[in-house]
Coordinates of N, CA and C in Angstrom, one line a residue:
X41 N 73.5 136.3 88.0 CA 72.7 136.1 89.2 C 72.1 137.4 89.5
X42 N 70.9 137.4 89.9 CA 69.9 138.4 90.7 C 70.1 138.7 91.7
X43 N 69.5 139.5 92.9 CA 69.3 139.8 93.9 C 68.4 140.8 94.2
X44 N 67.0 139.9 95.2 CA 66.1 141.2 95.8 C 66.5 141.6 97.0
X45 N 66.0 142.6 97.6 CA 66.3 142.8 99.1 C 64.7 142.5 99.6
X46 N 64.8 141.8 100.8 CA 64.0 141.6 101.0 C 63.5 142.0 102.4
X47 N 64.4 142.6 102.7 CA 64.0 143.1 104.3 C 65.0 142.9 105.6
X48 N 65.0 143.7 106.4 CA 66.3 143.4 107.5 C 67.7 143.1 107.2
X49 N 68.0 143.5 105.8 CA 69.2 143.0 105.5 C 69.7 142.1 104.4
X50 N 68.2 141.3 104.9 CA 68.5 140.3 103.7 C 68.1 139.9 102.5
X51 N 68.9 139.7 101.5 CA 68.7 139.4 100.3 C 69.0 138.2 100.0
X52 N 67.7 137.9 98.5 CA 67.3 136.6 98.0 C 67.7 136.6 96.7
X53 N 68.9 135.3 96.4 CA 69.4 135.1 95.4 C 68.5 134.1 94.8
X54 N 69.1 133.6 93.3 CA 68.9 132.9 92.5 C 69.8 132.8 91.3
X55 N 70.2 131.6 91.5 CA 70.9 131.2 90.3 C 70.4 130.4 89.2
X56 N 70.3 130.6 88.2 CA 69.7 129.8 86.8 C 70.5 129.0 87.0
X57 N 69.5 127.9 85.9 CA 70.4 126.4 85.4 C 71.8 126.5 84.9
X58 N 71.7 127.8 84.1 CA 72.9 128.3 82.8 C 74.4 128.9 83.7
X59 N 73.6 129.3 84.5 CA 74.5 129.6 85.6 C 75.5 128.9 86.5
X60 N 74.9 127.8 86.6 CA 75.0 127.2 87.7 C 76.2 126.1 86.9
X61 N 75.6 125.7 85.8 CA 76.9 124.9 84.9 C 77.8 125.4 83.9
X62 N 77.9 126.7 84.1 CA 79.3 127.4 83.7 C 80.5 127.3 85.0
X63 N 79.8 127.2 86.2 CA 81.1 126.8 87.5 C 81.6 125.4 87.7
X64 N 83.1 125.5 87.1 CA 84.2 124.7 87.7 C 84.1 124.7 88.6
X65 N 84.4 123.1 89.4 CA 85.0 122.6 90.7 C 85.9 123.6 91.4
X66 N 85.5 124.1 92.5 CA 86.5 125.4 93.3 C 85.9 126.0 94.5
X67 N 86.5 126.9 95.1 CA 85.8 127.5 96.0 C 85.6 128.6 95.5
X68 N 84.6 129.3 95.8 CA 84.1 130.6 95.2 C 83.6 131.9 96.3
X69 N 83.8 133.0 96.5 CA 83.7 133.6 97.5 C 82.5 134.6 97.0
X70 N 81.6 134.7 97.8 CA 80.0 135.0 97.5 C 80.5 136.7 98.0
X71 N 80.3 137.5 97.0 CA 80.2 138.8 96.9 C 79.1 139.6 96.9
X72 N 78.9 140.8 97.8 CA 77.9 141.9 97.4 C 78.1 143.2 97.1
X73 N 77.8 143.9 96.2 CA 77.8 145.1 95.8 C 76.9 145.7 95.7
X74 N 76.4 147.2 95.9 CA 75.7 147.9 95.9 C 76.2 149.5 95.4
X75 N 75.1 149.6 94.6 CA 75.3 151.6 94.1 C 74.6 152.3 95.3
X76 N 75.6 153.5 95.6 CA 74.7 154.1 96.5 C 73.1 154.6 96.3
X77 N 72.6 154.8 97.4 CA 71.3 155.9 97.3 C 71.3 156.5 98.2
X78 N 70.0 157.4 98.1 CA 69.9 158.8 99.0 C 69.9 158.0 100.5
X79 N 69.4 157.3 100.6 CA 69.4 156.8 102.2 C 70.9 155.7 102.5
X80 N 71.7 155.5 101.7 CA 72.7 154.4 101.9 C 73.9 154.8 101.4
X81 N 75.1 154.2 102.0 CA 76.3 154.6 101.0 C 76.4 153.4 100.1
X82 N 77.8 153.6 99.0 CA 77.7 152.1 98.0 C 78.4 151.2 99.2
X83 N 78.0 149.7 98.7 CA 78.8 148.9 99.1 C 79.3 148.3 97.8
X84 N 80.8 148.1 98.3 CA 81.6 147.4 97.1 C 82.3 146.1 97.5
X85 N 82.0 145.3 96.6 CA 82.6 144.2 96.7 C 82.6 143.5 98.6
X86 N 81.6 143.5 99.3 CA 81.5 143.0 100.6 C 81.8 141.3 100.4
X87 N 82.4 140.8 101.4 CA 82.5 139.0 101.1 C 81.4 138.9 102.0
X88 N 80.9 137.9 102.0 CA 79.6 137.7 102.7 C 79.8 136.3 103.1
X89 N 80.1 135.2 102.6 CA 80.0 133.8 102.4 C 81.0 133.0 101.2
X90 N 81.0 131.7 101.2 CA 81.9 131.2 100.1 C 81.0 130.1 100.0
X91 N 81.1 129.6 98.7 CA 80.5 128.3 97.7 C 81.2 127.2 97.5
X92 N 81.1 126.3 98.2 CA 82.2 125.2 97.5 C 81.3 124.5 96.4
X93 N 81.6 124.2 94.8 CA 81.6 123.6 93.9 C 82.2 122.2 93.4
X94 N 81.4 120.9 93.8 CA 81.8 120.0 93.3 C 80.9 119.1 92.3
X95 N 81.2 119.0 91.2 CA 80.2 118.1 90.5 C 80.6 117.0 90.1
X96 N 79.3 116.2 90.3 CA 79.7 114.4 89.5 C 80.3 114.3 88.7
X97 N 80.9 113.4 88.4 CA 81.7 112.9 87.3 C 80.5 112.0 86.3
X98 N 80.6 112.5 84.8 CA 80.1 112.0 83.8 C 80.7 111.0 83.4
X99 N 82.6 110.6 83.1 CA 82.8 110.0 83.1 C 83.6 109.0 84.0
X100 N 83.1 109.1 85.2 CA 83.3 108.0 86.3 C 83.3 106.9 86.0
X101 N 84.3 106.1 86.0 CA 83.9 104.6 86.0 C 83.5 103.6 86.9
X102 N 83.1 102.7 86.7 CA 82.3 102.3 88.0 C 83.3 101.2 88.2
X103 N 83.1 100.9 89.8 CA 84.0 99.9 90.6 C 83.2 98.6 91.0
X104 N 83.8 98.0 90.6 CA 83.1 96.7 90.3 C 83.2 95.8 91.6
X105 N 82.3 95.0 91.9 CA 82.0 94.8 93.8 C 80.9 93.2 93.4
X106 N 81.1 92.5 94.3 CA 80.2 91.6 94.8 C 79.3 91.9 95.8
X107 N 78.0 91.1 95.6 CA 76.9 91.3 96.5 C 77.4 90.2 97.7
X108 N 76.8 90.1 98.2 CA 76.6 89.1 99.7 C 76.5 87.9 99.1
X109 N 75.9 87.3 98.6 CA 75.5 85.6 97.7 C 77.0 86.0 97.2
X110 N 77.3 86.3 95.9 CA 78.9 85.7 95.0 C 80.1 86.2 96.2
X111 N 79.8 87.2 97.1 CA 81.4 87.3 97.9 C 81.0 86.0 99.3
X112 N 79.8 85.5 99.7 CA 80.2 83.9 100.3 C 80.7 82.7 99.7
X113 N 79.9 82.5 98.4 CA 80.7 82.0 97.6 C 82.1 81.6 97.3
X114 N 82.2 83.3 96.5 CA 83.7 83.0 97.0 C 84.5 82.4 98.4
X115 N 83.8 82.9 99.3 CA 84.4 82.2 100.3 C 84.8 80.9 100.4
X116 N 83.6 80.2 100.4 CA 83.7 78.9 100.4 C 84.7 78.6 99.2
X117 N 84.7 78.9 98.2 CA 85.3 78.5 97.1 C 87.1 78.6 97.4
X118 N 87.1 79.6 98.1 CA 88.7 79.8 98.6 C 88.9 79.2 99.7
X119 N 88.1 78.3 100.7 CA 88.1 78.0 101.7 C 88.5 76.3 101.2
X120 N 87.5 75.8 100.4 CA 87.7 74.2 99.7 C 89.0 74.3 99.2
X121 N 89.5 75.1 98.6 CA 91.0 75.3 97.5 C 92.0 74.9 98.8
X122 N 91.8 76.0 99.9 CA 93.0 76.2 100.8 C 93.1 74.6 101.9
X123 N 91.5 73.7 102.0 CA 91.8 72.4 102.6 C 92.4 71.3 101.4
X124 N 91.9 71.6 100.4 CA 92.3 70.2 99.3 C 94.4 70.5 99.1
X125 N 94.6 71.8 99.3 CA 96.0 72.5 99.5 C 96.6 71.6 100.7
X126 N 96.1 72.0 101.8 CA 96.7 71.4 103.2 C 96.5 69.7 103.0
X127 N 95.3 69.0 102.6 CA 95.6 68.0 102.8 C 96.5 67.4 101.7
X128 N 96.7 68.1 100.5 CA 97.9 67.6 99.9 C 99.1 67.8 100.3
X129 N 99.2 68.4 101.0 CA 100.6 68.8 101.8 C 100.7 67.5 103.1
X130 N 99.9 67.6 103.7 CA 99.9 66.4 105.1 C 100.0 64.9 104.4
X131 N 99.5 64.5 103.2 CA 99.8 63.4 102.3 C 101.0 63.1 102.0
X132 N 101.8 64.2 101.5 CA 103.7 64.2 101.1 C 104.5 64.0 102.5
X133 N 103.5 64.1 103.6 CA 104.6 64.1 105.1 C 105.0 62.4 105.2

């Protein structure tokens, strides 16, 4: 990773693609360093911010779900099962 200064303080990073998918899932604590110069002392290792890192899963498997049409369906379908149940039960009384 790079860094310009760009004025008042603040500096403008950029992370490449290559960069960016060498980091594992973690938290990362965003660091600045600086060599001294004639107007500045060094700064070493300052924390500045942290990175949390989470990426998709490639191999996620997917969770299998009903739409609105097949989960009423079912409804009904379990609803018919549970009267044709009861009235065979009130038949044996």
């Amino acid at each position: 990773m790079s860094g310009t200064h760009t004025g008042d303080g603040d500096v403008s990073c950029v992370f490449t693609a290559a960069q960016l998918n060498t980091l594992v899932d973690g938290n990362y604590d965003i660091t600045v360093s600086s060599p001294a110069t004639a107007n500045n002392a060094a700064i070493v290792a300052r924390r500045i911010g942290a990175l949390a890192v989470l990426s998709p899963r490639a191999n996620a498997a997917a969770i299998p779900t009903l739409g609105q049409w097949p989960l009423a369906l079912l409804m009904l379908m379990l609803a018919g099962a549970a009267a044709m149940r009861t009235r065979r039960r009130m038949n044996k009384i």
